[in-house]
PDB file of C-alpha atoms and ligand atoms in Angstrom:
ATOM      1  CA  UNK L   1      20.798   8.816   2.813  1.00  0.00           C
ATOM      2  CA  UNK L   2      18.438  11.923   3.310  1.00  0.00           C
ATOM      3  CA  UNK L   3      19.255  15.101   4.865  1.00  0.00           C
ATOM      4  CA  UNK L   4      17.826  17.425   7.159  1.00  0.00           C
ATOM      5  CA  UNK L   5      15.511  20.168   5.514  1.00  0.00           C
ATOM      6  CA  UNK L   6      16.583  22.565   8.358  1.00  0.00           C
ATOM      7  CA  UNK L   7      20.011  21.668   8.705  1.00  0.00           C
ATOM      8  CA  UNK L   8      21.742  19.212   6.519  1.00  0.00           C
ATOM      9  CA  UNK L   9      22.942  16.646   8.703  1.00  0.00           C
ATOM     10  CA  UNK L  10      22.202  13.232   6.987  1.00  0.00           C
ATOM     11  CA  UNK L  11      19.265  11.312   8.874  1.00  0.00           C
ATOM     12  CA  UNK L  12      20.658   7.542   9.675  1.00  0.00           C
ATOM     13  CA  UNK L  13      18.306   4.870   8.433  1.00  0.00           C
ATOM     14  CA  UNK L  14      16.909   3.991  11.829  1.00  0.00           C
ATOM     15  CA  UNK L  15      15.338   7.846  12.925  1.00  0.00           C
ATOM     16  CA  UNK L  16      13.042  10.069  11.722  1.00  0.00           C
ATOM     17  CA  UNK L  17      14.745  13.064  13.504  1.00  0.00           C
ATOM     18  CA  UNK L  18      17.562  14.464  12.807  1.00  0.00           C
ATOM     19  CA  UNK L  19      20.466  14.365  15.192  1.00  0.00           C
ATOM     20  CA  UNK L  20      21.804  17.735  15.566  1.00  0.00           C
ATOM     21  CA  UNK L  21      18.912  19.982  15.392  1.00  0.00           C
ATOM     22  CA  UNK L  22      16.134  17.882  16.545  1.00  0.00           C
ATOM     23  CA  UNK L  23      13.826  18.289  13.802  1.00  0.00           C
ATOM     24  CA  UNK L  24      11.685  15.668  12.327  1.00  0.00           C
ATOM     25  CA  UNK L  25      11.785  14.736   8.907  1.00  0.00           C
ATOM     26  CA  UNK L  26       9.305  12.950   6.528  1.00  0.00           C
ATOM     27  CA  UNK L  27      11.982  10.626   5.383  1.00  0.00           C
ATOM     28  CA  UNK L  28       8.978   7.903   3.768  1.00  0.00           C
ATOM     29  CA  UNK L  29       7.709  10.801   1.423  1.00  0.00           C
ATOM     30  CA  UNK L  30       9.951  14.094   1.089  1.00  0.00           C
ATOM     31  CA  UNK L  31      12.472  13.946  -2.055  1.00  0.00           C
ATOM     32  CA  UNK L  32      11.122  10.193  -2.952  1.00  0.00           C
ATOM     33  CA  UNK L  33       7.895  10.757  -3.798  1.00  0.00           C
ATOM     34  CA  UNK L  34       5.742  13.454  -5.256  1.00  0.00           C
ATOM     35  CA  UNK L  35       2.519  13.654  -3.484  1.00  0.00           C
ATOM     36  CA  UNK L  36      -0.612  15.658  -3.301  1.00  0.00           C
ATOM     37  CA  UNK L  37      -2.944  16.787   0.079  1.00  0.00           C
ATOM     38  CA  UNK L  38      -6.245  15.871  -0.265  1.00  0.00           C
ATOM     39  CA  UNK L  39      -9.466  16.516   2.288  1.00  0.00           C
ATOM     40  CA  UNK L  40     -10.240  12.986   3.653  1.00  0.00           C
ATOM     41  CA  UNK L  41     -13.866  11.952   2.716  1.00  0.00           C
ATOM     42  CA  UNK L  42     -13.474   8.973   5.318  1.00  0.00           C
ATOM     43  CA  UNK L  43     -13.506   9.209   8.682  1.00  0.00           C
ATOM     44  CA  UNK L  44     -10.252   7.583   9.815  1.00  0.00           C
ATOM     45  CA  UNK L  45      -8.699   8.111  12.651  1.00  0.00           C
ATOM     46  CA  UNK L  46      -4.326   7.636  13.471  1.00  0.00           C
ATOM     47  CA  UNK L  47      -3.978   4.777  15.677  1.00  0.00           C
ATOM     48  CA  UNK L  48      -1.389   6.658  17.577  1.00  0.00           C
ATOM     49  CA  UNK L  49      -2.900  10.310  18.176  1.00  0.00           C
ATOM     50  CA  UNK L  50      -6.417   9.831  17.219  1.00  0.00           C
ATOM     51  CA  UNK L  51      -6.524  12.744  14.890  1.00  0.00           C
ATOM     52  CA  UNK L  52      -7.916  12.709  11.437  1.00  0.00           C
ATOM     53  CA  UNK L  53      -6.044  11.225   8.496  1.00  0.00           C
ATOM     54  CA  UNK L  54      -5.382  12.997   5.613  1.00  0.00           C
ATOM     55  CA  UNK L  55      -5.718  11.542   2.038  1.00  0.00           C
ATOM     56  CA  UNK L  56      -2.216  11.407  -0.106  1.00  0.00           C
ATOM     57  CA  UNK L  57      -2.164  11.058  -4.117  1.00  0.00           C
ATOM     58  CA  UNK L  58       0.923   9.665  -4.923  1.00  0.00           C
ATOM     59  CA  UNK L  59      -0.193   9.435  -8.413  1.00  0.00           C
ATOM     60  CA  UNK L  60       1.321   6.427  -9.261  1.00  0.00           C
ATOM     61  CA  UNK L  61      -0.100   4.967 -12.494  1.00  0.00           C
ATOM     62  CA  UNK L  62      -3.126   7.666 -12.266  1.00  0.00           C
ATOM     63  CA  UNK L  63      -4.160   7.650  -8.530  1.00  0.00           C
ATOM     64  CA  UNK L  64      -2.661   6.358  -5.836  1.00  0.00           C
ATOM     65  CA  UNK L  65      -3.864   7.333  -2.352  1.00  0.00           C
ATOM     66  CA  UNK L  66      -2.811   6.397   0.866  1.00  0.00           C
ATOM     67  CA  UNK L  67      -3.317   8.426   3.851  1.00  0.00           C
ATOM     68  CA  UNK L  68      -1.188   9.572   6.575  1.00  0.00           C
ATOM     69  CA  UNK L  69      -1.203  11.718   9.614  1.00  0.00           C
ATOM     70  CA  UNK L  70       0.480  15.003   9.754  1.00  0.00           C
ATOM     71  CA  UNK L  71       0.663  14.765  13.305  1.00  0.00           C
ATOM     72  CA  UNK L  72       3.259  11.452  13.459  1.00  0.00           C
ATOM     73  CA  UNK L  73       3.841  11.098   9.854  1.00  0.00           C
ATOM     74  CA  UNK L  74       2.423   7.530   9.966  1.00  0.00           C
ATOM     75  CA  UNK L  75       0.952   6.006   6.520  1.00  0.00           C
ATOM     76  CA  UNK L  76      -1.839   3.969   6.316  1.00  0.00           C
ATOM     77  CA  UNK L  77      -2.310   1.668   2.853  1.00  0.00           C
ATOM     78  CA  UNK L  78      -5.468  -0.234   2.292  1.00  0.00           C
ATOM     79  CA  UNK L  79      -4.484  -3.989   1.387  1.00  0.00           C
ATOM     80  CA  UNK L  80      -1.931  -4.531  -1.213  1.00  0.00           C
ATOM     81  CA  UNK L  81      -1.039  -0.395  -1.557  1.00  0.00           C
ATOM     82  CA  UNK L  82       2.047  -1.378   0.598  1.00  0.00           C
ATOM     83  CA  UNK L  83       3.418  -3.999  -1.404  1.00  0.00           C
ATOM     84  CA  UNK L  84       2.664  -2.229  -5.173  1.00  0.00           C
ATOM     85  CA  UNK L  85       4.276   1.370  -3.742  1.00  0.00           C
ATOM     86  CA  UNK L  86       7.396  -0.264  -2.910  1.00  0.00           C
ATOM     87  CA  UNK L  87       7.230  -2.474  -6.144  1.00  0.00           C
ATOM     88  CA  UNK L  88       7.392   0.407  -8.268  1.00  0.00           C
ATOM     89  CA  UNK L  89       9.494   2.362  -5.652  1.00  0.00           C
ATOM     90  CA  UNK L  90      12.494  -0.005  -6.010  1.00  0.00           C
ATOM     91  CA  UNK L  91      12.861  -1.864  -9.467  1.00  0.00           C
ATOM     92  CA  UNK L  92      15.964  -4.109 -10.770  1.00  0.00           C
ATOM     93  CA  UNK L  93      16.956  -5.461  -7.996  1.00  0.00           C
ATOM     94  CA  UNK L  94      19.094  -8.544  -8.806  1.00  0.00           C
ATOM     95  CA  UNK L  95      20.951  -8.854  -5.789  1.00  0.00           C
ATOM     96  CA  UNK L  96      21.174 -10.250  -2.678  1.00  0.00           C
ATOM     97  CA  UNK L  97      23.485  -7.931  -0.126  1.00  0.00           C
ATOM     98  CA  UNK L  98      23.341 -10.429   2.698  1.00  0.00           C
ATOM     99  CA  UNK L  99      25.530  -8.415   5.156  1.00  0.00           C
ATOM    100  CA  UNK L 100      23.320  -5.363   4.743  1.00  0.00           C
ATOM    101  CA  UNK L 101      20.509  -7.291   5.264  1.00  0.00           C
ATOM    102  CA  UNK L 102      21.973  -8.161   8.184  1.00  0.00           C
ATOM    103  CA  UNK L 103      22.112  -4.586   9.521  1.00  0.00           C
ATOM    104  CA  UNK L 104      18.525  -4.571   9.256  1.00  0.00           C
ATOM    105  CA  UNK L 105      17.972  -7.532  11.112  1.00  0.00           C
ATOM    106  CA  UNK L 106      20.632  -5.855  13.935  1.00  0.00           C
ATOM    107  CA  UNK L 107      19.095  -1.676  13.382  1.00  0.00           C
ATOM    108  CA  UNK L 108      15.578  -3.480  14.744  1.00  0.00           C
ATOM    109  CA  UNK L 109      12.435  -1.287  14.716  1.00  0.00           C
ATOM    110  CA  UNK L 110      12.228   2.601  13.379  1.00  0.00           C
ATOM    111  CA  UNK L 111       9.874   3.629  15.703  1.00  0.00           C
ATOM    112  CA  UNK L 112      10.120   5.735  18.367  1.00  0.00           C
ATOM    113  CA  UNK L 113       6.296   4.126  19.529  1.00  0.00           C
ATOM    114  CA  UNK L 114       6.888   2.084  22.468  1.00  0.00           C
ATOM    115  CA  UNK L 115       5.340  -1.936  20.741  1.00  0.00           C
ATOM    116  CA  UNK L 116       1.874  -1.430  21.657  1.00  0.00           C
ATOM    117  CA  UNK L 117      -1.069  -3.013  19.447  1.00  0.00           C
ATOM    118  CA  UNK L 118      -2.710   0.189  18.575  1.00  0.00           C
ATOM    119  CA  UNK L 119      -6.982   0.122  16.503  1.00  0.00           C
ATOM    120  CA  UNK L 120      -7.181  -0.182  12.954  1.00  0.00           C
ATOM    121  CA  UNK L 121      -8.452   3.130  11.794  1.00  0.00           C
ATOM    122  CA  UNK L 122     -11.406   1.868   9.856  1.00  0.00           C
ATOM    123  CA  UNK L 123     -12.843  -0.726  12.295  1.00  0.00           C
ATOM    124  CA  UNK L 124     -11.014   0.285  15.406  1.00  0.00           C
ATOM    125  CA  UNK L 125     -10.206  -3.611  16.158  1.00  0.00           C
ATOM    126  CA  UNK L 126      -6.207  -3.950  17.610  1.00  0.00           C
ATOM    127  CA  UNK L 127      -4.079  -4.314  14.380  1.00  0.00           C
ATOM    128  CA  UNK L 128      -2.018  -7.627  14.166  1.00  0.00           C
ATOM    129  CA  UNK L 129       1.671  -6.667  14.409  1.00  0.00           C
ATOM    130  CA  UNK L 130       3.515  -8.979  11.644  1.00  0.00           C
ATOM    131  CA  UNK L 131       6.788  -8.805  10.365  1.00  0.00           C
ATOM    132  CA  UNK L 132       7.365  -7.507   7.216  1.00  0.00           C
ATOM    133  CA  UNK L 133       9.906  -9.949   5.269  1.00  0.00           C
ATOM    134  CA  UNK L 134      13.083 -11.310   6.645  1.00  0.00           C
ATOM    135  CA  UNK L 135      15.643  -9.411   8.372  1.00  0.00           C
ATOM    136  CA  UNK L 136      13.694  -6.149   7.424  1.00  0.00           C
ATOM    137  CA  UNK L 137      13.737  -5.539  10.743  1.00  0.00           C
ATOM    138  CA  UNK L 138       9.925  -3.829  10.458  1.00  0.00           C
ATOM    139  CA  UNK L 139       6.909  -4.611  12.506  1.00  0.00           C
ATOM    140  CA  UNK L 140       3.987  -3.139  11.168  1.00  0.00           C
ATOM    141  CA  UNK L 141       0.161  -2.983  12.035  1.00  0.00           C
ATOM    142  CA  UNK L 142      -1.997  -4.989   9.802  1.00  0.00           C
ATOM    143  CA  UNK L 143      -5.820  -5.383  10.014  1.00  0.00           C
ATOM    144  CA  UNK L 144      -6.256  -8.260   7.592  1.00  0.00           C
ATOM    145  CA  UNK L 145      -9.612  -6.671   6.440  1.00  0.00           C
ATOM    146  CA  UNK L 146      -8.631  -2.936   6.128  1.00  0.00           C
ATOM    147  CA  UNK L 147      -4.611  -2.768   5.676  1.00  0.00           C
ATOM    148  CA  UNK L 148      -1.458  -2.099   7.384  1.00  0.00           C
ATOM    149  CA  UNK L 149      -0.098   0.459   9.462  1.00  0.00           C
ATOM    150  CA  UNK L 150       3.563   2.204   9.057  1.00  0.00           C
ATOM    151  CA  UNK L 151       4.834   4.270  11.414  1.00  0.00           C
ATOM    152  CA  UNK L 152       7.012   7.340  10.134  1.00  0.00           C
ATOM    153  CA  UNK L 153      10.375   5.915   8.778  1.00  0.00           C
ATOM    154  CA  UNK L 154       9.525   2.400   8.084  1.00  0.00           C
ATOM    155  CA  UNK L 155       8.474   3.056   4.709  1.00  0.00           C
ATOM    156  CA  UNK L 156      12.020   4.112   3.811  1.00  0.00           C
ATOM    157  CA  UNK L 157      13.451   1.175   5.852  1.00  0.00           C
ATOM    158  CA  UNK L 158      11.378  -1.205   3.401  1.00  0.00           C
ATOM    159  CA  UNK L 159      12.773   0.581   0.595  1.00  0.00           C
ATOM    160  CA  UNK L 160      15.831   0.309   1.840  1.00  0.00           C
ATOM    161  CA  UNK L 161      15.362  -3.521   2.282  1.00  0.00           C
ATOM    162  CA  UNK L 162      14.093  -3.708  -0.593  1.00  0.00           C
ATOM    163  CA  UNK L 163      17.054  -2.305  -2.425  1.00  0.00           C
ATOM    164  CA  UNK L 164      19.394  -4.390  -0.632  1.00  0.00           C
ATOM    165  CA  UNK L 165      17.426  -8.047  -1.791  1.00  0.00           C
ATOM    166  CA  UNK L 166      15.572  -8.398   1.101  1.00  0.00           C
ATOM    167  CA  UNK L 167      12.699  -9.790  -1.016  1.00  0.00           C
ATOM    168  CA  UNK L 168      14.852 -11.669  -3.173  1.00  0.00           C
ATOM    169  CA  UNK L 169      16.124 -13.550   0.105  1.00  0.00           C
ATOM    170  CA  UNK L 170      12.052 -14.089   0.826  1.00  0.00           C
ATOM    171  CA  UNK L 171      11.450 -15.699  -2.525  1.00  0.00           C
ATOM    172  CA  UNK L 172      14.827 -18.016  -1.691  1.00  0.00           C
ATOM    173  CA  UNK L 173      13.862 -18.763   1.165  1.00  0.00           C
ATOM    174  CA  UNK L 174      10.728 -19.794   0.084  1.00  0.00           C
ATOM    175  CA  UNK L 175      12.238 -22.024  -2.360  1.00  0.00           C
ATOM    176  CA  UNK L 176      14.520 -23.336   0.295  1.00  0.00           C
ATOM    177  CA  UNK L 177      11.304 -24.512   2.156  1.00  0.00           C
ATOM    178  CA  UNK L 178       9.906 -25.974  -0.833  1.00  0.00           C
ATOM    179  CA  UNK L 179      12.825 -27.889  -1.393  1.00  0.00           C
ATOM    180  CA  UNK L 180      12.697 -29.314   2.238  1.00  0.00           C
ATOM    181  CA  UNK L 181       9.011 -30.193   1.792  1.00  0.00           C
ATOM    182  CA  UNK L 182       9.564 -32.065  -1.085  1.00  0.00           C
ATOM    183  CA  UNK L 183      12.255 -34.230   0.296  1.00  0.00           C
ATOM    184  CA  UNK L 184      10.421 -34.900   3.530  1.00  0.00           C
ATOM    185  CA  UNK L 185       7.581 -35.802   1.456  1.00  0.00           C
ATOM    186  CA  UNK L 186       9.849 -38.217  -0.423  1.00  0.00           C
ATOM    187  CA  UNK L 187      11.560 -39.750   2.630  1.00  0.00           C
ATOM    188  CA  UNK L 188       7.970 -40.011   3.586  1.00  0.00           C
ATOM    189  CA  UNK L 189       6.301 -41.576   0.556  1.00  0.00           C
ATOM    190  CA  UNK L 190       9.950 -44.471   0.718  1.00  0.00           C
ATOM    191  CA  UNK L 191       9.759 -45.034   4.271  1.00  0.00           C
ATOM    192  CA  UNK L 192       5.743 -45.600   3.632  1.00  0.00           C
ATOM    193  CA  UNK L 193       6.708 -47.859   0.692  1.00  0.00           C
ATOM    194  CA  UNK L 194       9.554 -49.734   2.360  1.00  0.00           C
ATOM    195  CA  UNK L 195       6.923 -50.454   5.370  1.00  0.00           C
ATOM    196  CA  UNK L 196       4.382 -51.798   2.879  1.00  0.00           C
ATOM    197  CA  UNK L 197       6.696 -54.222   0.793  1.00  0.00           C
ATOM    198  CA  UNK L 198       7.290 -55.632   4.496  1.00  0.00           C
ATOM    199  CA  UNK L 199       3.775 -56.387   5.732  1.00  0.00           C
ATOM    200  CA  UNK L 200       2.321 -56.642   2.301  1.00  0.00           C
ATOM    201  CA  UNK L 201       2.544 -60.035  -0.220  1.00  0.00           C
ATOM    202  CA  UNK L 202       1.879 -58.244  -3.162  1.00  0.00           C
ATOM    203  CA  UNK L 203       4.261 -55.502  -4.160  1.00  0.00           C
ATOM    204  CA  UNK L 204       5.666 -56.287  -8.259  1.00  0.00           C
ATOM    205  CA  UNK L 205       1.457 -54.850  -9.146  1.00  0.00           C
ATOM    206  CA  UNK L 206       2.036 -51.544  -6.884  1.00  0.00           C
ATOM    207  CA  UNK L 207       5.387 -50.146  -7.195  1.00  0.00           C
ATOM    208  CA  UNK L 208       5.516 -48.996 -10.757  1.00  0.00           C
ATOM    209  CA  UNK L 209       2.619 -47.072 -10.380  1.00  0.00           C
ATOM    210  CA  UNK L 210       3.409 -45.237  -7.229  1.00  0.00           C
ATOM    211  CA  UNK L 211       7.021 -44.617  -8.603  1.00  0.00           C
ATOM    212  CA  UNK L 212       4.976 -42.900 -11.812  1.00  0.00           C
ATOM    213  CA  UNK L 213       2.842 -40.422 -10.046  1.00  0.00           C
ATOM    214  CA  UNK L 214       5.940 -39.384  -7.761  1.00  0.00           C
ATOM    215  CA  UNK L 215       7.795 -38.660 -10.827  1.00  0.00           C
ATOM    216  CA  UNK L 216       4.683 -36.721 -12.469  1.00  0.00           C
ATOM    217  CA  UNK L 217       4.663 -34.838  -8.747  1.00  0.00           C
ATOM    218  CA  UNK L 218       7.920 -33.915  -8.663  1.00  0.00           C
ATOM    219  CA  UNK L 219       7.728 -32.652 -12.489  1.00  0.00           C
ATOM    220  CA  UNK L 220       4.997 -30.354 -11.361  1.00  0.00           C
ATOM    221  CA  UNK L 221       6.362 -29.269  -8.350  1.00  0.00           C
ATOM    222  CA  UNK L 222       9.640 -28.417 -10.382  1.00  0.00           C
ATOM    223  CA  UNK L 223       7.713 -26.811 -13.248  1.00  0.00           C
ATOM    224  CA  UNK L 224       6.137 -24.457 -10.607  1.00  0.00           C
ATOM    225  CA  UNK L 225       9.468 -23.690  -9.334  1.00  0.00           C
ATOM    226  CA  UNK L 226      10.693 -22.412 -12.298  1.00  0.00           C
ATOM    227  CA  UNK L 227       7.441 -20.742 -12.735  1.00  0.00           C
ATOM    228  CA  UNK L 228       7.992 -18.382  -9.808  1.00  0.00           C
ATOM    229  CA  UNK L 229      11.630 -17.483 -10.394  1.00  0.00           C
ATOM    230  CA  UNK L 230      10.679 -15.996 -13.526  1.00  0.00           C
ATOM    231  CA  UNK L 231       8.021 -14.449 -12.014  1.00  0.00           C
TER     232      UNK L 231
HETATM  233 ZN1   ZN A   1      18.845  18.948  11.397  1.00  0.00          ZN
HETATM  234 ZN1   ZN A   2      -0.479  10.195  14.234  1.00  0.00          ZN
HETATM  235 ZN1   ZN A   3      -9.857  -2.819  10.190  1.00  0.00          ZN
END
């Protein structure tokens, strides 16, 4: 947990300011990252105060900008910045600490912004506001063309999430589902066959066939499976 830069306290996951002195904090950058302030050569503007965003190198293998406003401490990525920062943010994460996950899921947004769709700052178009992962408990701003949006304090909140499994829970999850489909798909494909060997006259020439290319199916789906774990 950070702690105040004016007056020690420690900063709870789900503010930005501290709680006894009042002072903001830039608990996404400050102590976790070094970073320097460059001059802006584009022209974007914060969603939330409309003033000029500055360009951050966060020199992560060689360059690494992002850019942020000094005004709310919000931190815009172009597309995939996001998702590599916090990849090499959080590493060796084997575990999955389901009842601090949970906490996410209950802590809800970091915030202080009131949920209003607010302009991407490239195209000025209203951002999309998606959740980030399960149970992070994060809804940020993405233009699908340009990137996404955090506000101050939601960057650490991802970390956090991350650090807990909360991405190791997504890629379960998504297993989960695959799992599901693949059943259906089964029940499906034996309900369809059951309904043909009842209308149909012919079924010794069809069924070993079919029952082949399920098997081959399955074989790929499972070989894809185990493709993405080690992944
Ligand atoms: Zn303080
Ligand atoms: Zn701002
Ligand atoms: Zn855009």
């Amino acid at each position: 947990m950070p702690n105040c830069t004016n007056c020690s306290a420690p900063i709870p996951l789900n503010a930005v300011s501290c709680d006894y002195c009042g002072s903001r904090n830039d608990v996404d950058l400050k102590g976790v990252h070094y970073y320097t302030t460059h001059e802006s050569d584009r022209e974007r503007l914060c969603p939330v105060c409309t003033v000029h965003l500055r360009t951050i190198d966060l020199g992560i293998g060689g360059k690494f900008f992002i850019e942020r406003c000094e005004e709310c401490l919000g931190l815009f990525f172009d597309p995939g910045e996001l998702e590599a920062l916090l990849e090499q943010s959080v590493k060796n994460v084997f575990e999955i600490n389901r009842s601090r996950l949970e906490l996410f899921k209950l802590s809800g947004q970091t915030s202080s912004r009131v949920a209003t769709y607010v302009k991407c700052p490239t195209c000025a178009t209203m951002m999309n506001r998606i959740n980030f992962g399960a149970r992070s408990g994060v809804v940020i701003d993405r233009c699908k063309e340009h990137g996404v949006w955090l506000d101050a304090g939601e960057l650490r909140q991802l970390c956090e999430w991350m650090k807990a499994g909360g991405q190791l829970l997504d890629k379960e999850r998504a297993e989960e589902r695959k799992k599901e489909a693949m059943i259906l798909e089964e029940e499906r494909r034996q309900n369809r066959s059951q309904g043909g060997a009842t209308t149909g006259s012919d079924t010794s020439g069809q069924f070993d066939p079919s029952m082949k290319s399920d098997h081959d199916l399955l074989d790929s789906v499972f070989k894809a499976v185990r493709f993405f774990i080690k992944l």
